[in-house]
XYZ file of C-alpha atoms in Angstrom:
751
model
C 89.912 144.134 98.867
C 87.133 146.728 99.477
C 83.758 145.772 100.815
C 81.188 144.309 98.418
C 83.205 144.900 95.163
C 82.897 141.269 93.741
C 79.980 140.722 91.329
C 77.066 138.902 92.822
C 75.996 137.422 89.458
C 77.324 133.946 88.503
C 80.474 134.278 86.273
C 82.312 131.838 84.029
C 85.872 130.718 83.767
C 88.076 128.505 81.614
C 90.955 126.370 82.461
C 93.910 127.153 83.001
C 93.553 129.958 85.559
C 96.177 132.537 86.208
C 98.377 131.985 83.118
C 99.156 135.573 82.135
C 100.850 136.347 85.435
C 101.305 132.767 86.785
C 102.168 130.566 83.758
C 103.959 127.931 85.545
C 102.772 126.879 89.050
C 103.289 123.272 90.134
C 102.215 121.454 93.283
C 99.856 124.154 94.547
C 98.700 124.782 98.079
C 96.128 127.495 99.012
C 94.919 129.455 101.936
C 92.461 132.343 102.419
C 94.132 135.442 103.900
C 92.306 137.747 106.224
C 92.761 140.537 103.705
C 90.085 138.942 101.385
C 92.670 137.261 98.944
C 93.442 133.585 98.431
C 97.179 132.908 98.409
C 98.649 130.029 96.601
C 102.265 128.633 96.947
C 104.004 126.401 94.556
C 107.217 124.546 93.589
C 110.304 126.741 92.867
C 110.452 125.929 89.073
C 111.040 128.810 86.738
C 107.882 131.020 86.506
C 107.921 131.521 82.698
C 110.314 130.519 79.816
C 113.949 131.723 80.326
C 113.226 132.511 83.990
C 115.578 131.169 86.798
C 114.582 128.622 89.345
C 112.484 130.195 92.056
C 112.721 129.748 95.837
C 109.052 128.701 95.807
C 106.407 131.010 94.516
C 103.597 132.982 95.999
C 100.483 134.281 94.000
C 97.256 135.628 95.109
C 93.709 135.962 93.828
C 90.385 137.619 94.897
C 88.324 135.087 92.852
C 90.513 131.864 92.571
C 90.672 132.581 88.852
C 92.725 135.596 88.048
C 96.097 135.270 89.787
C 98.793 137.781 90.287
C 102.399 136.995 91.150
C 103.364 138.284 94.648
C 107.026 137.225 95.237
C 109.310 134.268 95.967
C 109.115 132.840 99.457
C 112.847 132.998 100.209
C 115.600 135.475 98.875
C 119.107 134.358 98.577
C 119.691 135.960 102.013
C 116.728 134.251 103.743
C 116.777 130.730 102.202
C 117.897 127.915 104.560
C 121.452 126.765 104.955
C 121.320 124.198 107.664
C 121.844 121.270 105.352
C 125.538 121.214 105.971
C 126.546 121.398 102.243
C 128.738 124.205 100.873
C 127.608 127.107 98.696
C 128.228 125.071 95.500
C 125.219 122.741 96.311
C 122.103 123.183 94.296
C 119.173 123.908 96.716
C 115.621 123.451 95.526
C 112.217 123.990 97.246
C 109.190 121.893 96.226
C 105.698 121.123 97.003
C 104.738 123.524 99.953
C 101.753 123.220 102.352
C 100.485 126.281 104.063
C 98.781 126.342 107.620
C 97.822 128.979 110.137
C 97.897 128.397 113.906
C 99.323 130.040 116.999
C 99.111 133.508 115.556
C 101.277 132.842 112.546
C 101.245 131.348 109.091
C 103.485 128.379 108.586
C 104.719 127.155 105.267
C 105.986 123.542 105.200
C 108.148 122.718 102.194
C 110.327 120.003 100.554
C 113.989 121.047 101.143
C 116.127 119.250 98.371
C 119.861 119.576 98.091
C 122.020 118.224 95.276
C 125.526 118.520 96.771
C 128.578 118.527 94.417
C 129.385 115.228 95.792
C 127.399 112.487 97.536
C 123.631 111.625 97.696
C 120.700 113.874 97.453
C 119.773 115.436 100.861
C 116.076 115.796 101.503
C 114.073 117.073 104.453
C 110.916 118.880 105.356
C 111.422 122.481 106.420
C 109.093 125.093 107.709
C 109.015 128.941 107.518
C 106.649 131.422 109.380
C 105.173 134.835 108.587
C 102.725 137.245 109.997
C 101.079 137.817 106.545
C 100.567 135.115 103.848
C 102.649 137.224 101.390
C 105.478 137.164 103.898
C 108.204 138.020 104.598
C 108.926 134.319 105.458
C 111.526 133.439 107.898
C 112.858 129.881 108.045
C 112.755 128.148 111.310
C 116.530 127.239 111.102
C 115.924 123.544 111.458
C 114.199 120.769 109.658
C 110.780 119.379 110.836
C 111.930 115.977 109.918
C 115.310 115.280 108.344
C 117.034 112.770 106.049
C 115.648 109.397 106.733
C 116.464 105.820 105.699
C 114.290 103.066 104.490
C 114.575 99.377 103.400
C 113.707 98.926 99.807
C 114.586 95.160 99.936
C 115.282 93.015 102.913
C 118.638 93.866 104.184
C 119.130 96.973 102.044
C 119.188 100.613 103.041
C 118.415 103.769 100.939
C 117.502 107.392 101.437
C 113.812 107.999 101.711
C 111.846 110.700 99.723
C 111.308 113.213 102.463
C 109.048 115.505 100.415
C 105.442 116.675 99.879
C 104.400 117.808 103.316
C 100.832 118.176 104.484
C 99.611 119.038 107.970
C 96.289 118.373 109.736
C 94.940 119.651 113.103
C 92.485 117.550 115.068
C 89.641 118.107 117.496
C 91.845 116.829 120.172
C 94.447 119.502 119.629
C 96.968 117.428 118.054
C 98.856 118.060 114.691
C 100.188 115.484 112.237
C 102.604 115.772 109.333
C 102.231 113.602 106.204
C 105.077 113.247 103.730
C 106.719 110.960 101.432
C 106.840 109.768 97.761
C 108.378 107.084 95.487
C 111.220 106.000 97.763
C 109.709 104.896 101.091
C 106.129 105.841 100.533
C 103.816 108.202 102.414
C 104.354 108.433 106.175
C 102.490 110.277 109.002
C 103.917 111.500 112.354
C 102.619 113.644 115.155
C 104.088 117.169 115.406
C 105.080 119.111 118.456
C 102.603 121.621 119.703
C 104.084 124.473 117.889
C 104.180 122.410 114.685
C 107.912 122.914 114.129
C 109.248 119.286 114.618
C 108.104 115.666 114.550
C 107.899 114.203 117.878
C 105.818 111.159 117.372
C 106.412 107.720 115.828
C 106.686 107.704 112.047
C 103.788 105.443 110.743
C 103.572 104.173 107.149
C 100.476 105.267 105.292
C 101.334 103.778 101.841
C 104.128 101.638 100.490
C 106.757 102.954 98.056
C 106.204 103.322 94.340
C 102.570 104.236 94.380
C 101.595 107.520 95.825
C 102.808 111.031 96.869
C 101.404 114.598 97.253
C 99.218 113.757 100.290
C 96.334 116.146 101.138
C 94.094 115.642 104.107
C 90.396 116.625 104.683
C 88.472 115.826 107.907
C 84.728 115.442 107.030
C 81.781 113.561 108.538
C 83.943 111.784 110.982
C 86.482 110.584 108.586
C 89.974 111.754 107.522
C 89.968 111.661 103.695
C 93.516 111.246 102.425
C 94.054 112.428 98.779
C 96.975 111.025 96.985
C 98.463 111.491 93.590
C 99.622 108.358 91.759
C 103.279 108.447 90.698
C 104.778 107.427 87.409
C 103.702 110.426 85.323
C 103.681 113.685 87.095
C 106.308 115.275 84.824
C 106.415 113.122 81.719
C 105.315 115.975 79.257
C 102.550 114.945 76.921
C 102.261 111.370 78.364
C 101.912 112.407 81.983
C 99.041 110.968 84.042
C 99.083 111.840 87.808
C 95.535 111.108 88.657
C 94.232 111.909 92.283
C 92.829 109.063 94.389
C 91.406 108.979 97.843
C 91.002 106.759 100.890
C 89.637 107.509 104.281
C 90.179 106.577 108.009
C 88.461 107.352 111.287
C 91.988 108.182 112.789
C 94.587 110.636 111.254
C 97.162 107.870 111.372
C 95.088 105.384 109.371
C 94.653 102.747 108.230
C 93.056 104.240 105.136
C 90.647 102.376 103.033
C 89.111 103.019 99.653
C 85.491 103.060 98.840
C 85.561 99.238 98.344
C 87.178 98.699 101.662
C 90.650 97.906 100.287
C 93.676 99.500 102.201
C 96.081 101.839 100.563
C 98.843 100.345 102.599
C 100.195 97.055 101.237
C 101.534 95.328 98.226
C 98.181 95.336 96.389
C 97.034 98.778 97.462
C 93.682 100.300 96.435
C 92.441 103.808 95.980
C 89.189 105.500 94.754
C 89.620 107.850 91.686
C 88.823 111.432 92.333
C 90.234 113.079 89.265
C 91.748 111.399 86.179
C 92.890 112.544 82.725
C 89.726 112.359 80.636
C 91.019 112.566 77.025
C 90.957 116.321 76.644
C 94.195 118.342 76.650
C 94.826 118.154 80.278
C 97.252 115.620 81.764
C 99.204 115.518 85.049
C 96.031 116.518 86.841
C 97.301 115.869 90.321
C 99.242 117.105 93.349
C 95.945 118.600 94.604
C 94.948 121.033 97.309
C 91.438 122.288 98.170
C 89.994 125.754 98.257
C 86.497 126.660 99.364
C 84.779 129.597 97.646
C 82.483 132.019 99.687
C 79.355 129.996 98.926
C 80.895 126.951 100.568
C 81.598 125.102 97.317
C 84.923 123.171 97.498
C 87.331 123.286 94.567
C 90.075 120.891 93.685
C 93.153 122.927 92.798
C 95.787 121.065 90.964
C 98.424 121.720 88.323
C 97.829 120.484 84.832
C 99.989 119.929 81.668
C 98.562 120.781 78.204
C 99.623 117.642 76.302
C 99.734 119.670 72.934
C 102.155 122.188 74.544
C 103.714 120.312 77.413
C 107.106 121.967 78.044
C 107.934 125.346 79.548
C 111.509 125.149 78.134
C 113.580 122.177 76.937
C 112.267 119.164 78.692
C 111.036 121.132 81.823
C 107.259 120.537 82.183
C 104.936 123.490 82.059
C 102.413 122.915 84.912
C 99.691 125.447 85.053
C 96.886 125.935 87.652
C 93.571 124.309 86.951
C 90.392 124.192 88.943
C 87.677 121.499 89.212
C 84.522 121.739 91.206
C 84.724 119.004 93.890
C 81.583 117.067 94.494
C 80.855 114.733 97.325
C 78.595 111.814 96.188
C 77.702 109.106 98.683
C 80.429 110.154 101.112
C 83.132 110.170 98.507
C 84.739 113.047 96.577
C 84.753 113.321 92.785
C 85.884 116.085 90.408
C 83.113 117.608 88.245
C 80.778 114.705 89.145
C 83.333 112.314 87.738
C 84.219 114.170 84.576
C 87.594 115.518 85.849
C 89.311 118.738 84.631
C 87.065 120.362 82.152
C 87.813 122.600 79.005
C 85.478 125.498 77.926
C 83.460 127.825 80.015
C 82.061 126.677 83.178
C 80.554 128.372 86.398
C 83.204 130.096 88.303
C 83.975 130.053 92.122
C 81.816 132.540 94.176
C 83.887 135.353 95.285
C 81.221 138.009 96.128
C 77.752 138.318 97.680
C 75.559 140.498 99.818
C 78.018 140.781 102.593
C 81.798 140.601 101.878
C 84.197 142.743 104.076
C 87.857 142.308 104.918
C 88.080 145.724 106.685
C 91.021 146.886 104.568
C 89.872 150.488 103.931
C 90.387 151.802 107.431
C 86.725 152.638 108.141
C 83.408 150.879 108.505
C 81.504 150.665 105.290
C 77.974 152.142 105.532
C 77.084 149.934 102.460
C 77.773 146.770 104.462
C 77.368 147.627 108.279
C 74.956 149.800 110.323
C 76.920 152.091 112.426
C 77.559 150.799 115.870
C 78.973 152.943 118.699
C 82.443 151.953 119.808
C 83.197 149.718 116.873
C 86.461 150.514 115.296
C 88.934 149.395 112.554
C 92.251 148.082 113.681
C 95.376 147.136 111.767
C 98.121 144.453 112.143
C 100.650 142.730 109.703
C 97.897 140.515 108.176
C 95.675 143.638 107.516
C 92.783 145.466 108.816
C 90.150 143.993 111.268
C 86.982 144.936 112.955
C 87.239 145.610 116.824
C 84.366 145.635 119.229
C 84.120 147.896 122.266
C 84.875 146.417 125.683
C 81.804 144.351 126.410
C 80.369 144.182 129.945
C 77.256 142.661 128.405
C 76.299 142.168 124.603
C 77.754 144.318 121.807
C 76.483 143.650 118.297
C 77.074 145.037 114.911
C 74.581 144.285 112.226
C 75.035 144.144 108.466
C 72.676 146.387 106.319
C 71.476 143.763 104.020
C 69.948 140.320 104.813
C 70.973 137.082 103.199
C 68.071 135.327 101.417
C 67.437 131.619 101.421
C 70.173 129.018 102.143
C 73.187 130.827 103.203
C 76.815 130.475 104.201
C 78.064 132.940 106.820
C 81.812 132.880 107.714
C 84.505 134.983 109.160
C 87.484 134.988 111.552
C 87.224 135.963 115.136
C 89.429 136.268 118.288
C 88.569 137.097 121.852
C 90.563 139.564 124.084
C 93.232 138.377 126.378
C 92.123 137.041 129.742
C 88.477 137.498 129.635
C 85.717 134.879 129.932
C 83.162 135.865 127.325
C 82.206 134.725 123.951
C 82.155 136.001 120.267
C 80.790 134.955 116.903
C 77.544 135.538 114.993
C 73.885 136.436 115.635
C 71.441 135.359 112.876
C 68.031 137.205 113.066
C 65.360 134.992 111.233
C 62.357 136.862 112.265
C 60.749 135.068 115.353
C 63.948 133.079 115.988
C 67.445 134.436 116.657
C 70.359 131.998 116.295
C 73.571 132.533 118.279
C 76.796 130.815 117.111
C 79.788 131.650 119.266
C 83.066 130.331 120.631
C 82.574 130.506 124.450
C 85.717 130.758 126.667
C 83.675 130.289 129.790
C 82.433 126.783 128.832
C 85.358 125.938 126.341
C 82.812 125.224 123.703
C 81.296 126.054 120.292
C 77.788 127.016 121.158
C 74.660 127.153 119.073
C 71.485 128.544 120.522
C 68.057 129.239 119.132
C 66.012 131.915 121.049
C 62.386 133.193 120.754
C 61.602 136.490 122.588
C 64.790 136.097 124.542
C 64.142 132.603 125.762
C 66.547 129.714 124.732
C 64.428 127.019 122.902
C 67.347 124.762 121.766
C 71.026 124.547 122.581
C 73.869 122.526 121.197
C 77.418 122.707 122.150
C 80.793 120.880 121.303
C 83.934 121.178 123.190
C 86.899 122.959 121.799
C 90.410 121.509 122.062
C 92.047 121.940 125.484
C 94.838 123.956 123.931
C 92.532 126.282 122.090
C 93.790 129.750 122.054
C 90.919 132.156 122.209
C 93.036 135.237 121.674
C 94.182 133.738 118.278
C 92.327 134.092 115.049
C 89.907 131.228 114.184
C 87.311 130.839 111.431
C 83.621 130.214 112.155
C 81.788 128.800 109.222
C 78.069 128.548 109.295
C 75.983 126.795 106.718
C 72.237 127.361 106.778
C 70.087 124.970 104.566
C 67.197 122.607 104.715
C 66.224 123.541 108.269
C 69.669 122.944 109.646
C 72.539 125.183 110.831
C 75.773 123.473 110.510
C 78.758 125.141 112.288
C 82.505 124.536 112.121
C 85.486 126.167 113.882
C 88.873 125.927 112.170
C 92.227 127.537 112.436
C 91.828 129.069 108.864
C 89.200 127.323 106.877
C 91.425 124.418 105.731
C 89.126 121.482 106.163
C 90.377 120.307 109.451
C 87.655 121.427 111.871
C 88.446 121.718 115.608
C 84.694 121.533 116.545
C 81.574 120.748 114.712
C 77.973 121.340 115.765
C 74.544 121.114 114.121
C 71.160 122.850 115.208
C 67.679 122.365 113.836
C 66.220 125.793 112.903
C 62.734 126.896 111.598
C 62.883 127.015 107.861
C 59.866 129.179 107.231
C 61.760 132.492 107.155
C 63.808 132.998 104.070
C 65.687 136.124 105.096
C 68.417 136.159 107.522
C 69.925 139.293 109.128
C 73.521 138.755 110.061
C 75.297 140.525 113.019
C 78.603 140.013 114.794
C 78.489 139.667 118.620
C 80.767 140.069 121.389
C 79.466 139.153 124.995
C 81.228 139.980 128.268
C 84.507 140.360 126.508
C 86.126 142.394 123.697
C 86.540 140.694 120.273
C 88.022 141.199 116.918
C 86.456 140.023 113.588
C 87.882 139.921 109.998
C 87.123 138.696 106.484
C 83.430 138.386 106.896
C 81.203 136.964 104.246
C 77.516 136.047 104.008
C 76.269 134.788 100.622
C 73.844 132.394 99.068
C 74.922 128.809 99.684
C 75.994 126.505 96.858
C 73.749 123.792 95.652
C 75.670 120.418 96.111
C 75.876 117.970 93.318
C 74.877 114.627 94.703
C 75.133 112.273 91.754
C 78.057 111.473 89.426
C 78.210 110.459 85.783
C 77.608 106.648 85.556
C 80.267 104.219 84.773
C 80.643 103.181 81.099
C 78.532 100.409 79.648
C 80.455 97.674 77.924
C 77.867 96.068 75.599
C 77.301 92.386 74.776
C 80.126 89.839 74.398
C 81.100 89.452 70.663
C 82.162 85.815 70.418
C 83.251 85.989 66.920
C 85.910 88.645 67.938
C 86.977 86.983 71.148
C 89.443 84.152 72.115
C 89.022 81.698 74.967
C 92.333 79.887 74.472
C 90.559 76.551 74.368
C 92.675 75.315 71.435
C 95.126 76.478 68.985
C 95.402 80.233 68.397
C 93.082 81.208 65.549
C 94.077 82.982 62.386
C 93.142 86.430 63.832
C 96.511 86.643 65.702
C 99.768 88.017 64.344
C 103.056 87.551 66.103
C 105.884 89.981 65.882
C 109.429 89.112 67.037
C 108.265 85.611 67.836
C 106.859 85.569 71.257
C 107.131 82.194 73.090
C 103.492 81.189 73.333
C 101.828 78.160 74.701
C 98.195 77.380 74.862
C 96.944 74.556 77.283
C 93.670 74.050 79.064
C 92.220 77.466 78.339
C 95.284 79.411 79.207
C 97.829 81.314 76.913
C 101.236 81.418 78.591
C 103.832 84.127 77.722
C 107.252 84.163 79.340
C 108.048 87.710 80.863
C 110.777 88.716 78.518
C 113.981 90.660 79.383
C 113.523 92.680 76.223
C 111.818 95.994 76.909
C 108.976 97.787 74.922
C 108.889 100.908 76.892
C 111.768 103.043 75.737
C 114.260 102.228 78.384
C 116.087 99.813 76.132
C 119.808 100.520 75.470
C 121.566 101.171 72.289
C 120.841 98.207 69.708
C 118.525 96.342 72.114
C 115.604 94.546 70.639
C 112.096 95.505 71.618
C 109.782 92.930 73.251
C 107.794 90.431 71.256
C 103.951 90.975 70.871
C 100.958 88.919 69.949
C 98.608 91.240 68.017
C 94.879 91.146 67.130
C 92.845 93.425 64.886
C 90.052 95.446 66.481
C 86.546 96.122 65.093
C 85.486 99.578 63.889
C 83.731 102.062 66.219
C 83.224 101.623 69.944
C 84.140 98.539 71.705
C 85.714 97.082 74.990
C 88.434 94.525 75.272
C 88.908 92.518 78.501
C 91.440 89.921 79.754
C 92.453 88.236 82.973
C 96.337 88.023 83.574
C 98.239 86.274 86.268
C 102.013 86.715 87.103
C 103.174 84.657 90.093
C 105.124 87.313 91.960
C 104.144 85.910 95.450
C 105.968 87.640 98.095
C 109.251 88.442 95.962
C 110.925 91.727 95.228
C 111.637 91.555 91.488
C 114.131 93.737 90.015
C 113.557 95.855 86.922
C 109.773 96.189 85.835
C 108.332 92.977 84.904
C 104.858 93.371 83.625
C 102.110 91.810 81.310
C 98.890 92.671 79.912
C 97.050 94.614 77.282
C 98.444 97.139 74.712
C 96.743 99.437 72.268
C 99.543 99.295 69.742
C 100.202 101.585 66.746
C 103.846 100.917 66.441
C 107.034 100.303 68.742
C 107.025 104.101 69.624
C 103.322 104.776 69.925
C 101.249 102.608 72.219
C 99.031 102.495 75.306
C 99.720 100.040 78.077
C 97.458 98.427 80.636
C 99.684 95.868 82.464
C 99.899 94.197 85.715
C 103.496 94.470 87.142
C 105.844 94.870 90.078
C 108.035 97.531 91.305
C 109.980 95.802 94.161
C 107.547 94.658 96.635
C 104.518 96.692 95.383
C 102.038 95.524 92.692
C 100.138 97.752 90.299
C 98.557 98.147 87.002
C 100.624 100.519 84.784
C 98.239 102.575 82.602
C 100.830 104.207 80.336
C 101.583 105.784 77.121
C 104.586 106.123 74.729
C 104.707 108.419 71.861
C 107.305 110.267 69.643
C 108.042 113.854 70.625
C 110.327 115.777 68.264
C 113.640 113.575 67.888
C 112.759 111.509 70.961
C 110.139 109.151 72.501
C 108.520 109.888 75.811
C 106.799 107.500 78.218
C 104.657 107.998 81.348
C 102.257 105.933 83.397
C 99.919 105.897 86.397
C 100.255 102.925 88.776
C 96.655 101.881 89.506
C 95.209 99.493 91.905
C 93.913 97.505 93.555
C 95.345 94.158 92.614
C 95.233 91.030 94.619
C 96.686 87.624 94.680
C 98.740 88.217 91.506
C 95.593 88.009 89.212
C 94.047 91.076 87.888
C 91.159 91.688 85.169
C 91.853 94.417 82.768
C 89.580 96.437 80.390
C 90.284 99.010 77.588
C 87.227 100.756 76.173
C 87.764 102.346 72.828
C 85.948 105.360 71.545
C 86.656 107.847 68.751
C 86.595 111.609 69.597
C 83.852 113.128 67.604
C 85.913 116.236 66.692
C 89.565 115.163 66.440
C 89.034 111.495 65.486
C 91.551 110.511 68.013
C 91.462 106.879 69.398
C 90.510 107.154 73.094
C 91.165 104.293 75.513
C 89.604 104.366 78.908
C 91.030 101.752 81.434
C 89.175 99.729 84.037
C 90.556 97.212 86.645
C 89.040 94.484 88.763
C 90.064 92.095 91.424
C 87.196 89.710 90.885
C 85.899 90.214 87.227
C 82.519 91.565 88.619
C 83.209 94.928 90.145
C 85.194 97.282 88.100
C 87.125 100.506 88.965
C 87.213 102.929 86.000
C 90.235 105.069 85.690
C 91.468 107.606 83.012
C 91.745 107.904 79.259
C 94.757 107.655 76.994
C 94.702 108.614 73.324
C 96.419 107.592 70.055
C 96.417 109.576 66.915
C 93.428 109.580 64.440
C 95.914 108.861 61.629
C 96.998 105.498 63.329
C 95.263 102.116 63.048
C 96.013 100.513 66.520
C 95.772 96.866 67.239
C 95.400 95.112 70.635
C 98.343 93.301 71.698
C 99.088 90.750 74.575
C 102.694 91.248 75.832
C 104.978 90.301 78.762
C 108.234 92.160 79.104
C 110.647 94.219 81.283
C 112.079 91.220 83.388
C 115.533 91.356 84.959
C 118.092 88.716 83.926
C 117.776 87.083 87.305
C 114.030 86.829 87.171
C 112.049 83.960 85.481
C 108.363 84.609 85.365
C 105.544 83.331 83.100
C 102.342 85.464 82.501
C 99.048 83.571 82.041
C 96.130 85.023 80.088
C 92.778 83.334 80.555
C 90.959 84.862 77.574
C 90.595 87.968 75.306
C 87.119 89.092 75.012
C 85.641 91.985 72.913
C 82.232 93.552 73.953
C 80.098 95.759 71.511
C 76.548 97.337 71.699
């Protein structure tokens, strides 16, 4: 990428991104290479219709929007073979996570083997490379291998050892997160080189709720992003929303915005991105990328529900971007709107100073010529090299940055010296120095006037910090403050943070790189106008006033507004409607000739309305078999409906927000397993609106554990041509299970 070639003017983009060259790219992870490109890695599904399964995929982009395919991670000759199974086994590589430290790129990945005989073999592997495009060399041993867990007391099963994520801490430690449906998400400390698990395996979530962990260290908290299982790959009925919880320790415990832990039967979670009723579903398995202005972006895959399959029943999962906003300490996609359709402001990929030193010579358009400064080269690309410095050597950019700014770049010191390196910011009467200092083992910020230090802030760097390895320095100058962070590679896990008050009267900042008492190298430097944060989210929906004439309090016999189909066993007593949880199934898991579950139906009003109920199922501490559940349905017919039901998956409890619909000669179903729930009672809401253009019925879900505070989730749709009713139902029990669901009321609200 040549210096200063990206346009400075704001541009537009539309989702999906990268579809011409990267039409199928699931489970993305992203890193910015020192050559000025962002690199993305994805699961090894076919890249395009008719393609073979890949051995993981690599793409790159200079703007996070237009992506080109680079290569597969492995070749048949380099893919791992330490699983112990023969050549006939089918090997697959899923959901990678990319890191950089100790002088190399590391790609952690899910290593999944289906042998000719025996159970599936699952492990987390890791490969290394000198350049983000590869070649990638597998380590030859798993980071953590096949593991067992206990789905029920006294039973053993193989754990889902998939979906890796790694974080580095300011204490110099590294942690691996992994796990999914079977066994839940786990965290364990890694060895210093990051190649194997050495610490205790600590549960982060229980099974059957979450996967796809992604970690961000921000404002003293570790934010754990998680994708809700049940609908990652269900074609047009996929859900797969992203939720988040946070902790002050990388090993948890993690709590959502309402203080509810994500570990436990009734786990919580704060929504970050949910399907919003447009064409995008399966909007999860996120990573994050930060553009040059400092704006974070949520990068996920998405499925177009109108064109959901790549080939056959293989889901087509394309790359989609959402601006990630932080509101009152919590992340939300596009201020709570989720993945957007239509034109929207693009990530910032250019500015007044952008140089990755790939042209072999200093650009006079970007830098004033400095004596002794040269351009070097290594496998990761070109870099800027300072002269040997007995004192101070600086190289100044030709153009200042105006107003609030983000200045960033990678730096490394020479071997064996005792100096410092980083940035000098000339702001008129005040100079600001932001450096990593080997003599004091600190990140140092200093303000100087006429050569005299007027303010100094420092923070220690980890004891194992390698000064002769590349690290990124990120400076954000705004509102009279300079915020500084040091990371391995800009991946939201800072090793040190510092903040300095600076005079705000000078609006122009001249940027220079500096090496003091040591030689230093610099790479991928940018200085651009800082983004303007979005600090408020769209408000939660209003539900209107109670409509008593439409509602039912179950304080007597059921009124004439109810219609029963397939004769549900109803009983009304003392303000409670009881429904036995049937063995019959409504979701299309029923066998040949099986009867669908009975329903209690009620007509709905025209236009916009909200329906609410409170349901209890006395699961207690049991581990029910099958999928018993009860709650609300928006019901068009037996093959087209939306569910919002409280249920159980072994020991875990959740609300299934699902959808079933016909597709070609089949029916498809997918759900998202929401929370929190508590004490086997949960309040449920479905808010109905009609799409102004398509006429589709839209149903937005909300859940509550007290009937007062509601957590709003995503949107499911039913066709404009249908006339859905609201149903109460209880179904999915195992033959050995006897449960009765109790409903306290059914209330409609309207404006």
